[in-house]
XYZ file of C-alpha atoms in Angstrom:
737
model
C 190.821 124.278 155.835
C 193.067 125.522 153.068
C 192.787 129.252 153.687
C 195.248 131.198 151.595
C 196.473 134.581 152.916
C 194.184 136.536 150.650
C 191.195 134.548 151.904
C 192.219 135.063 155.519
C 191.871 138.794 155.060
C 188.167 138.359 154.375
C 187.542 137.078 157.871
C 190.095 139.074 159.825
C 189.391 142.390 161.491
C 190.908 145.386 159.741
C 192.324 146.467 163.114
C 194.903 143.717 162.691
C 196.622 145.858 160.059
C 198.874 148.607 161.396
C 199.291 150.588 158.256
C 196.648 151.971 155.882
C 198.540 150.774 152.826
C 198.090 147.187 154.031
C 194.328 147.751 154.219
C 194.175 149.140 150.674
C 196.255 146.277 149.342
C 194.007 143.737 151.038
C 190.844 145.296 149.599
C 192.279 145.222 146.087
C 193.237 141.582 146.468
C 189.773 140.674 147.827
C 188.027 142.392 144.932
C 190.006 140.261 142.514
C 188.626 137.017 143.933
C 185.058 137.957 144.937
C 182.280 136.769 142.626
C 179.036 138.508 141.791
C 176.009 136.279 142.499
C 172.346 136.652 141.579
C 170.196 138.747 143.886
C 167.324 136.238 143.701
C 166.992 132.459 143.633
C 168.290 131.249 140.282
C 167.906 127.483 140.290
C 165.731 125.745 142.886
C 166.455 122.247 141.537
C 169.571 120.111 141.879
C 170.211 118.733 138.388
C 173.106 116.298 138.898
C 171.940 114.135 141.800
C 173.069 110.529 142.278
C 171.034 107.763 140.659
C 171.214 105.393 143.629
C 171.371 105.669 147.419
C 174.337 104.421 149.481
C 172.240 104.614 152.645
C 169.291 102.529 151.426
C 168.064 100.191 154.166
C 170.573 101.369 156.775
C 169.201 100.926 160.296
C 169.164 103.389 163.175
C 172.393 104.175 165.022
C 170.308 104.700 168.190
C 171.989 107.930 169.228
C 169.937 109.191 172.162
C 170.036 112.805 170.955
C 168.930 112.040 167.383
C 165.213 111.220 167.362
C 163.713 109.432 164.369
C 162.040 112.653 163.266
C 165.281 114.656 163.135
C 165.777 116.166 159.681
C 169.238 114.568 159.406
C 168.488 111.308 161.230
C 168.987 109.237 158.079
C 172.282 110.962 157.236
C 173.627 110.459 160.763
C 172.533 106.806 160.798
C 174.293 106.356 157.442
C 177.713 107.673 158.429
C 177.517 105.737 161.689
C 176.722 102.550 159.738
C 179.814 103.013 157.573
C 182.008 103.731 160.613
C 182.665 107.345 159.644
C 181.487 108.620 163.029
C 181.859 107.007 166.432
C 179.547 109.427 168.201
C 180.414 111.698 171.113
C 180.963 111.074 174.813
C 180.627 107.356 175.460
C 179.338 106.849 171.926
C 175.643 106.971 172.819
C 175.215 110.537 171.524
C 176.043 112.337 168.300
C 175.708 116.019 169.329
C 174.155 117.139 166.022
C 174.197 120.866 166.896
C 177.851 120.892 167.929
C 180.233 122.685 165.540
C 182.785 120.612 163.656
C 186.367 121.431 164.583
C 189.184 121.125 162.082
C 190.536 118.178 164.045
C 187.231 116.284 163.851
C 186.852 117.244 160.200
C 190.121 115.477 159.430
C 188.920 112.317 161.164
C 185.596 112.406 159.335
C 187.104 112.949 155.899
C 189.863 110.359 156.113
C 187.380 107.674 157.210
C 185.068 108.796 154.404
C 187.922 108.660 151.901
C 188.681 105.035 152.752
C 185.009 104.095 152.479
C 184.669 105.559 148.955
C 187.797 103.849 147.644
C 190.316 106.690 147.831
C 193.766 105.377 148.633
C 194.937 106.938 151.894
C 198.562 106.726 152.960
C 198.940 104.522 156.032
C 202.178 106.288 157.008
C 201.880 109.810 155.625
C 204.767 112.222 155.708
C 204.886 114.915 158.391
C 203.211 118.108 157.056
C 205.279 120.185 159.497
C 202.408 121.673 161.521
C 203.614 122.962 164.867
C 200.203 123.039 166.596
C 199.114 119.388 166.316
C 201.635 117.710 168.648
C 199.220 117.505 171.581
C 196.539 115.719 169.574
C 195.892 111.982 169.636
C 197.921 109.819 167.296
C 194.746 109.100 165.270
C 194.066 112.814 164.802
C 197.672 113.616 163.863
C 197.620 110.815 161.282
C 194.300 111.983 159.831
C 195.571 115.570 159.455
C 198.740 114.325 157.768
C 196.675 112.129 155.449
C 194.496 115.084 154.416
C 197.622 117.102 153.736
C 199.089 114.213 151.748
C 195.882 114.031 149.632
C 195.988 117.772 148.977
C 192.669 118.367 150.738
C 194.218 120.974 153.044
C 197.449 122.946 153.227
C 196.781 124.299 156.721
C 195.872 127.783 157.901
C 199.504 128.808 157.388
C 202.553 126.919 156.199
C 203.277 125.803 159.772
C 199.856 125.710 161.506
C 196.701 123.649 161.115
C 194.531 125.267 163.838
C 192.893 121.992 164.917
C 190.552 123.569 167.489
C 189.093 126.145 165.093
C 185.547 125.539 163.895
C 185.098 124.755 160.212
C 183.093 127.320 158.258
C 180.460 126.192 155.786
C 182.211 127.741 152.779
C 185.494 126.029 153.666
C 183.733 122.702 154.139
C 182.417 122.938 150.577
C 186.028 123.286 149.373
C 187.148 120.249 151.391
C 184.268 118.042 150.230
C 184.755 119.042 146.596
C 188.496 118.269 146.661
C 187.893 114.899 148.305
C 185.026 113.990 145.991
C 187.060 114.715 142.853
C 189.608 112.096 143.956
C 187.119 109.203 144.001
C 185.669 107.109 141.182
C 181.872 107.418 141.012
C 179.629 104.376 140.806
C 179.456 103.345 137.155
C 178.762 100.568 134.688
C 181.748 100.881 132.400
C 181.458 104.281 130.702
C 177.941 104.827 132.059
C 178.141 106.838 135.271
C 175.446 106.662 137.935
C 177.306 109.117 140.125
C 178.750 112.525 139.248
C 181.814 114.452 140.439
C 182.171 118.216 140.979
C 184.678 118.271 138.114
C 182.015 116.742 135.842
C 179.579 119.500 136.807
C 182.247 122.127 136.125
C 182.758 120.755 132.608
C 179.047 120.497 131.828
C 177.691 122.650 129.021
C 174.198 121.174 129.164
C 171.856 124.103 128.521
C 168.936 122.132 129.971
C 170.804 121.754 133.265
C 172.545 125.057 133.981
C 174.987 125.034 136.880
C 173.394 127.406 139.374
C 172.114 127.492 142.923
C 169.277 129.249 144.744
C 171.618 130.890 147.268
C 171.575 134.682 147.366
C 174.110 135.190 150.169
C 177.359 134.225 148.406
C 178.392 137.758 147.490
C 181.350 137.748 149.905
C 182.572 134.310 148.812
C 185.645 133.757 146.690
C 185.162 132.314 143.236
C 186.533 128.956 144.386
C 184.114 128.885 147.322
C 181.201 129.986 145.148
C 181.968 127.280 142.577
C 182.341 124.557 145.215
C 179.062 125.466 146.941
C 177.198 125.653 143.632
C 178.557 122.359 142.292
C 177.860 120.480 145.515
C 174.334 121.896 145.531
C 173.789 120.654 141.967
C 175.036 117.213 143.058
C 172.528 117.074 145.915
C 175.412 116.972 148.396
C 175.210 120.443 149.961
C 172.094 122.283 151.053
C 171.523 125.672 152.638
C 170.210 126.703 156.017
C 167.081 127.912 154.188
C 165.687 127.817 150.666
C 167.826 130.779 149.549
C 170.603 131.052 152.161
C 173.759 128.967 152.378
C 175.304 131.034 155.200
C 178.901 130.527 154.052
C 180.496 132.174 157.096
C 178.584 130.110 159.688
C 180.083 127.188 161.580
C 179.512 123.732 160.132
C 177.396 121.624 162.480
C 177.821 117.883 162.908
C 174.291 117.377 161.527
C 175.111 119.280 158.324
C 178.440 117.445 158.094
C 176.532 114.141 158.104
C 174.265 115.395 155.321
C 177.207 116.401 153.110
C 178.998 113.091 153.632
C 175.878 110.965 153.046
C 175.304 112.881 149.814
C 178.877 112.179 148.719
C 178.467 108.469 149.519
C 175.507 108.260 147.114
C 177.761 109.208 144.192
C 180.449 106.726 145.250
C 180.683 102.948 144.919
C 179.994 102.484 148.647
C 177.018 100.205 149.314
C 175.705 98.304 152.368
C 177.186 94.923 153.260
C 175.687 91.794 151.723
C 173.229 91.913 148.847
C 171.311 95.082 148.085
C 169.043 96.084 145.221
C 167.743 99.440 144.018
C 166.004 100.867 140.962
C 166.724 104.192 139.286
C 162.973 104.758 138.835
C 160.575 103.228 141.342
C 157.388 104.917 140.213
C 156.027 106.691 137.191
C 153.123 107.026 134.780
C 152.382 104.783 131.847
C 154.517 101.803 130.946
C 157.945 102.034 132.622
C 160.701 100.347 130.631
C 163.698 102.583 131.238
C 164.493 101.894 134.880
C 167.941 100.582 135.811
C 167.992 97.933 138.522
C 171.268 97.923 140.457
C 172.363 94.897 142.483
C 175.410 95.250 144.752
C 177.316 92.640 146.731
C 179.634 93.753 149.555
C 181.557 91.983 152.294
C 180.938 92.590 155.985
C 183.608 95.315 155.786
C 181.961 96.895 152.708
C 184.548 95.578 150.241
C 183.174 94.871 146.722
C 182.616 91.161 146.020
C 183.318 90.483 142.329
C 182.301 87.552 140.096
C 179.473 86.485 142.427
C 176.506 84.771 140.753
C 173.218 86.415 141.709
C 169.690 85.451 140.643
C 167.240 88.262 139.898
C 163.569 87.716 139.074
C 160.399 89.776 139.180
C 156.701 89.181 139.711
C 153.492 91.180 139.515
C 151.439 88.513 141.308
C 153.441 88.074 144.508
C 154.572 84.737 145.929
C 152.678 81.601 146.860
C 151.501 81.327 150.447
C 154.368 78.901 151.168
C 156.932 81.499 150.022
C 157.783 79.931 146.680
C 157.461 81.531 143.261
C 154.268 81.507 141.241
C 154.444 80.311 137.640
C 154.005 83.900 136.513
C 157.383 84.965 137.976
C 159.875 86.007 135.299
C 163.657 85.873 135.421
C 165.833 88.772 134.357
C 168.465 86.256 133.288
C 168.727 82.490 133.539
C 165.964 80.388 135.077
C 163.275 82.127 137.110
C 163.560 81.587 140.860
C 166.524 79.242 140.566
C 170.295 79.590 140.890
C 171.883 78.559 137.592
C 174.980 79.126 135.482
C 173.261 81.770 133.362
C 172.663 84.112 136.296
C 174.476 87.437 136.136
C 177.752 87.862 137.997
C 178.941 90.970 139.810
C 181.587 93.074 138.065
C 185.002 94.034 139.433
C 183.367 96.682 141.648
C 180.778 94.266 143.035
C 177.801 95.479 140.986
C 175.260 94.299 138.423
C 173.287 96.819 136.364
C 170.140 95.636 134.608
C 168.869 98.190 132.109
C 165.457 98.380 130.447
C 163.520 97.286 133.533
C 160.178 98.551 134.838
C 156.476 97.738 135.044
C 153.472 97.714 132.758
C 151.009 100.594 132.973
C 148.832 100.413 136.061
C 150.806 97.518 137.571
C 153.321 96.963 140.352
C 156.373 94.786 139.822
C 158.579 93.480 142.640
C 162.201 92.550 141.854
C 163.892 89.933 144.058
C 167.627 89.255 144.327
C 169.243 86.330 146.175
C 172.208 84.019 145.937
C 173.060 80.407 146.674
C 174.435 77.268 145.089
C 173.615 76.219 141.546
C 170.341 74.304 141.603
C 168.935 76.042 144.679
C 165.307 77.126 144.270
C 163.852 80.292 145.750
C 161.847 80.056 148.960
C 161.418 83.228 150.986
C 161.136 81.141 154.164
C 164.616 79.639 153.763
C 166.745 82.115 151.771
C 167.716 85.723 152.368
C 166.534 88.043 149.636
C 166.289 91.750 148.986
C 163.570 93.463 146.978
C 162.789 96.682 145.174
C 159.323 97.644 143.946
C 158.519 99.533 140.751
C 154.983 100.924 140.530
C 153.395 102.288 137.374
C 150.298 104.464 137.595
C 147.917 104.917 134.693
C 149.103 107.749 132.477
C 147.016 110.775 131.620
C 144.878 110.272 128.540
C 142.142 112.841 129.089
C 141.511 116.232 130.639
C 138.657 117.113 132.975
C 137.632 120.757 132.863
C 135.907 122.484 135.769
C 135.120 126.139 136.395
C 132.985 128.370 138.564
C 130.255 129.083 136.019
C 126.795 127.899 137.054
C 125.858 124.605 135.438
C 122.447 125.963 134.482
C 124.091 128.773 132.491
C 125.077 126.225 129.855
C 123.381 125.650 126.545
C 125.394 122.986 124.763
C 129.025 124.050 125.149
C 128.116 127.734 125.554
C 128.013 129.323 129.004
C 126.432 132.718 129.637
C 128.049 134.848 132.348
C 126.582 137.937 133.995
C 129.133 140.694 133.442
C 127.550 142.828 136.163
C 128.425 140.174 138.766
C 131.329 138.045 137.499
C 134.687 139.668 136.699
C 136.717 136.554 135.921
C 136.404 132.812 135.418
C 139.100 130.388 136.555
C 139.446 127.264 134.425
C 140.838 124.196 136.181
C 142.097 121.226 134.189
C 142.667 117.897 135.930
C 144.634 115.102 134.264
C 142.697 111.837 134.156
C 143.289 108.316 132.906
C 141.039 106.360 130.579
C 138.878 105.198 133.482
C 138.186 108.705 134.757
C 140.558 108.566 137.729
C 142.674 111.616 138.524
C 146.333 111.396 137.487
C 148.697 113.248 139.832
C 151.396 113.852 137.249
C 153.342 117.122 137.502
C 154.922 119.231 134.751
C 152.522 118.218 131.966
C 152.081 121.186 129.649
C 148.479 122.274 129.094
C 147.713 124.824 126.375
C 144.900 127.347 126.748
C 144.077 129.083 123.460
C 141.798 132.054 124.169
C 140.068 133.609 121.154
C 137.991 136.755 121.713
C 135.159 137.744 119.361
C 132.901 140.761 119.164
C 129.864 138.870 117.862
C 127.842 135.847 118.926
C 128.468 134.085 115.600
C 132.202 134.234 116.422
C 133.192 135.500 112.997
C 134.724 138.826 114.080
C 137.977 137.886 115.817
C 139.351 140.526 118.187
C 142.381 138.694 119.580
C 143.932 135.230 119.699
C 146.289 134.364 122.566
C 147.903 131.129 123.688
C 148.959 130.384 127.282
C 150.975 127.345 128.378
C 150.602 126.128 131.958
C 152.274 123.119 133.586
C 150.385 120.867 135.959
C 151.246 120.868 139.654
C 151.941 117.808 141.818
C 148.224 116.979 141.780
C 148.061 116.980 137.982
C 146.145 120.265 137.920
C 146.640 123.321 135.693
C 144.665 126.558 136.016
C 144.142 129.656 133.914
C 142.015 132.696 134.762
C 139.987 134.398 132.006
C 139.201 138.019 132.825
C 135.880 139.623 131.883
C 135.748 142.469 129.371
C 135.904 145.998 130.745
C 132.557 146.951 132.285
C 131.935 150.520 131.156
C 130.049 152.569 133.756
C 126.493 153.229 132.611
C 126.794 151.069 129.527
C 124.587 148.018 129.011
C 126.205 146.578 125.937
C 129.630 145.560 127.237
C 129.733 142.119 125.691
C 132.360 139.666 124.527
C 132.297 136.159 123.157
C 135.182 133.855 124.075
C 136.184 130.504 122.658
C 138.725 128.618 124.764
C 140.461 125.573 123.306
C 142.349 123.412 125.784
C 144.868 120.791 124.710
C 147.317 118.578 126.552
C 147.513 114.933 127.581
C 144.934 113.105 125.504
C 143.654 116.393 124.022
C 140.158 115.663 125.339
C 138.106 118.157 127.278
C 134.454 117.415 127.942
C 133.071 120.935 127.710
C 129.560 119.673 126.948
C 128.626 116.643 129.100
C 125.462 116.022 127.061
C 127.288 115.511 123.772
C 130.490 113.955 122.550
C 133.708 115.306 123.970
C 134.315 118.861 122.796
C 137.546 120.771 123.283
C 135.978 124.202 122.774
C 134.501 126.008 125.753
C 132.475 129.080 124.794
C 131.708 131.914 127.210
C 129.262 134.709 126.435
C 129.721 137.768 128.664
C 126.406 139.682 128.734
C 124.651 142.429 130.682
C 120.997 141.722 129.836
C 118.459 141.515 132.662
C 117.862 138.038 134.093
C 114.683 136.190 133.047
C 113.560 132.608 133.809
C 114.763 130.357 131.014
C 115.199 126.852 132.407
C 113.627 124.499 134.893
C 115.530 121.594 136.389
C 114.038 118.740 138.328
C 116.041 116.850 140.899
C 115.423 113.863 143.131
C 117.458 112.954 146.229
C 118.354 109.621 144.708
C 117.844 107.775 141.458
C 115.807 104.980 142.970
C 112.734 104.370 145.109
C 112.301 101.206 147.138
C 108.985 99.390 146.829
C 107.615 98.193 150.148
C 104.587 96.099 151.019
C 102.755 93.661 148.736
C 99.626 93.513 146.582
C 97.358 96.524 146.951
C 99.550 97.701 149.840
C 102.603 98.240 147.658
C 103.990 101.773 147.626
C 107.068 103.846 146.956
C 107.781 107.410 148.036
C 109.596 109.824 145.679
C 110.348 113.453 146.643
C 111.129 115.831 143.777
C 112.205 119.474 143.508
C 111.831 121.722 140.457
C 113.947 124.881 140.321
C 113.668 127.868 137.974
C 116.937 129.331 136.600
C 117.699 132.451 134.611
C 120.063 132.625 131.643
C 123.031 133.094 134.003
C 122.281 129.903 135.883
C 121.034 131.691 138.996
C 117.847 130.670 140.779
C 115.009 132.895 139.635
C 111.906 133.770 141.641
C 109.384 133.025 138.938
C 106.337 134.903 140.188
C 103.137 133.497 138.712
C 104.831 130.361 137.380
C 103.345 126.959 138.259
C 104.394 123.391 137.552
C 102.341 120.233 137.017
C 103.978 116.817 137.243
C 102.936 114.247 134.639
C 103.672 110.552 134.207
C 102.452 107.940 131.743
C 103.964 105.054 133.662
C 101.345 102.373 134.326
C 100.311 102.044 137.928
C 101.528 105.465 139.001
C 99.183 107.618 141.021
C 99.532 110.905 142.835
C 97.122 110.626 145.776
C 98.551 113.660 147.592
C 97.217 116.249 145.132
C 94.261 117.062 142.885
C 94.215 115.734 139.349
C 95.183 118.025 136.498
C 93.350 116.259 133.671
C 91.070 113.343 132.914
C 93.661 110.694 133.787
C 93.380 110.335 137.558
C 96.550 108.244 137.871
C 98.887 110.366 135.804
C 99.080 113.916 137.080
C 99.599 116.024 140.179
C 98.027 119.388 140.834
C 99.889 122.602 139.996
C 102.508 123.771 142.436
C 103.462 127.451 142.857
C 107.031 128.535 142.135
C 107.035 132.016 143.677
C 110.203 131.148 145.646
C 111.941 129.870 142.533
C 111.268 126.259 143.505
C 108.357 123.822 143.611
C 108.497 120.766 145.848
C 106.305 117.713 145.743
C 106.357 114.155 147.071
C 104.869 111.350 145.026
C 103.557 108.339 146.830
C 103.228 105.641 144.206
C 100.769 103.058 145.411
C 98.592 100.169 144.316
C 98.960 96.559 143.310
C 100.331 97.461 139.886
C 103.435 99.226 141.215
C 106.326 97.139 139.925
C 110.069 97.387 139.528
C 111.094 99.443 136.529
C 111.811 102.985 135.395
C 109.455 105.751 136.483
C 109.570 108.604 133.964
C 107.661 111.887 134.059
C 107.769 115.450 132.813
C 106.940 118.814 134.325
C 104.578 121.107 132.469
C 105.124 124.774 133.297
C 102.640 127.572 132.753
C 102.725 131.328 133.263
C 99.698 132.447 135.218
C 100.346 136.114 134.454
C 100.800 135.549 130.737
C 103.198 138.503 130.421
C 106.298 139.046 128.338
C 108.349 139.953 131.391
C 107.839 136.502 132.897
C 107.759 134.203 129.861
C 106.813 130.556 130.199
C 109.780 128.183 130.042
C 110.004 125.010 128.042
C 108.661 121.838 129.722
C 111.451 119.560 130.887
C 111.934 115.846 131.313
C 112.636 115.130 134.965
C 115.141 112.535 136.179
C 114.141 108.923 135.802
C 113.685 107.060 139.073
C 114.282 103.335 139.270
C 111.657 101.412 141.262
C 113.476 98.569 143.005
C 113.080 95.934 145.656
C 115.464 95.788 148.604
C 117.832 92.809 148.601
C 117.383 90.147 151.242
C 120.170 89.034 153.565
C 122.590 86.091 153.376
C 121.798 85.258 149.755
C 123.680 84.351 146.629
C 122.669 85.998 143.383
C 122.830 84.682 139.853
C 125.341 86.577 137.761
C 123.776 89.538 135.956
C 124.648 92.952 134.554
C 124.585 96.041 136.743
C 121.818 98.240 135.357
C 122.065 101.165 137.783
C 124.935 102.366 139.932
C 124.687 104.938 142.734
C 128.262 105.596 143.884
C 127.396 108.411 146.297
C 125.230 106.032 148.309
C 127.322 102.869 147.751
C 124.441 101.066 146.047
C 123.896 99.219 142.783
C 120.955 97.553 141.030
C 121.050 94.048 139.595
C 117.874 92.588 138.104
C 115.715 95.316 139.724
C 117.102 94.517 143.186
C 119.034 97.097 145.225
C 122.280 96.019 146.917
C 124.538 97.960 149.257
C 128.316 97.720 149.552
C 131.035 99.299 151.699
C 134.740 99.085 152.486
C 134.228 95.942 154.600
C 133.192 93.964 151.517
C 135.471 92.124 149.093
C 135.696 93.060 145.416
C 137.353 90.602 143.037
C 138.297 90.633 139.361
C 140.333 87.967 137.571
C 141.153 86.376 140.893
C 142.648 89.585 142.302
C 141.133 91.610 145.096
C 140.239 95.195 144.202
C 139.950 98.289 146.327
C 136.508 99.839 146.760
C 137.659 102.804 144.656
C 138.748 100.542 141.795
C 135.454 98.621 141.968
C 133.505 101.866 141.672
C 135.681 103.038 138.816
C 134.854 99.892 136.833
C 131.108 100.388 137.349
C 131.115 104.140 136.770
C 130.546 104.178 132.975
C 126.822 104.255 132.207
C 127.253 101.967 129.198
C 128.714 98.471 128.875
C 128.899 97.857 132.592
C 130.280 94.394 133.370
C 128.263 91.617 134.887
C 128.623 91.113 138.623
C 128.219 87.880 140.544
C 127.434 88.267 144.225
C 129.023 85.218 145.784
C 127.718 86.226 149.192
C 125.514 89.091 150.331
C 125.261 90.189 153.950
C 123.994 93.725 154.454
C 125.365 93.771 157.999
C 128.608 91.899 157.397
C 131.029 91.222 154.575
C 129.726 90.598 151.065
C 131.678 89.327 148.055
C 131.223 91.032 144.681
C 132.925 89.389 141.694
C 133.407 91.256 138.410
C 132.618 88.641 135.770
C 133.527 88.359 132.075
C 136.350 90.883 132.445
């Protein structure tokens, strides 16, 4: 470590000084080099990380004391692969928790220097250290080489202190000095690696040079700068999210992490052919990824002017390992070695810009080499691959909140101010098919306009809030209720919330076209029954039996709700179920009018609900839609319990159950019940599950994708059931897609 006298004073005990004047002088000198640092985390993101990975595909070093789950296992495997470490003891262990001595640091860094292309003197001059004579010849040479490179000047002009442990702040200085002597990986003037000196010169306001470490107050300016720059490069990390612990000993595990991070910025790459992409996943069409192909000898030397074939495919390979006709070449002839293939540059690399994948697709890039005229066959040639996956981009927003569904009239929701003090709005990014998009950092705008009247003509305030989505593609904003004045009954407010973002579409009113405006009325009026809602357990009923013995059983529940969407105990209210569907009868209850096959008897709703089970029977029961309404009356005929408007209850589809081991003529899906994994084709009910196969355009789909295609209620595609086995594996083919 290059510790100058003034820096030594920071770590020495004041008792070493015999005179007070020496103490005062030392304190003055320290104050001149100490740097003030933020008291809180300033920058939690590293902004200058390497584009590619020098350790990609490196296998395990099999150190017995470094399990696969060790946080630095990959870093340790990497430096072992490149010959930077030889392990400890007999070489079977690494001793990750052991502190790094200054002797071992010299060995590490000189091996690292050679691997990243820094010229190291084979016969360095003697630095004149008097305390290194008992070390091995390899260690003495390494120390002299570090001195020759200017990485260290020793602890004094005549000592190196080889057995001292390296402190974490000093290690940052060493790594920075070494790193600034190498050439980063680059394609001409385009750099894919960055040096500390580049970070120091940066004036990019979008990428300020900072760190999250709050414990650097005792560091010198040089140490502070080195730690901060290496953090921004993704080379150095702390012992916690906000602590670097500059005065602690450097462990061998942390040393491996720092060196592996440095390798990423260098031109070092694994032996043989390797391929990487700057962007391997994203949203929407990806066309800005850089594919890097590197060719190295067995000793990691760059192999220049080597012809390499690169092609990509979205359809995979043939079963015999050869290319499908759909494979496309990046240059030259697809899947064949030819004169037009790209050649590696002087540093053994090829950079292919403008690569990627179409939206919603996965593209695999292959690289291989051989003689001109050779054709690709994965069974006979060695190849390396990198995969780029594009997910569907966000094109719509799904809004959810905690307001009762039955409190909605159109896009207006009524909230009980006496009970609810805030409403949290949650916006989920979705694609055009209604699937969630887990895209972070998408800005969603919540415009909240407050009015003092229901007509929303008297504007009180207008505020805009911008929220970025999290890793799940979700943004939230809480809307607080107006102040509830004690004893008052007229604390009201009328809010209009406009939400914009990806796609600018929020379905605030599911019964109408998409509407971006969500309206909330905060009221304190007493609850009264205003709405009835009928529900059935499922949207279908299976017909069993034949002739006069045919029947279908349909349970139904009707619930009373008040204006706030809460269940209301509607004392004195009754409900009568009515249907004009031919062949429908209600044998379980008395008739309500002159049509004996159309109505049920009245059912009391004193609990806020009325339950009834229809048993549809008779020879005329046939597949088709069963529709009915519920007529509600108020037995008390009072103004305090007003009658609510009759409602149309959910339609139930009368269907037959599919037989087994059959093939079905291609037909459109008329009804789809995703919650129960069932669908209706030509009035016949079919089941499906994850054991079945789902195919579209010759490609197998996941169950989730199959359901997503059938989810829209309109324009569902036709489905051909190539094989149906309710106990085994069925085959569903999406036709005419």
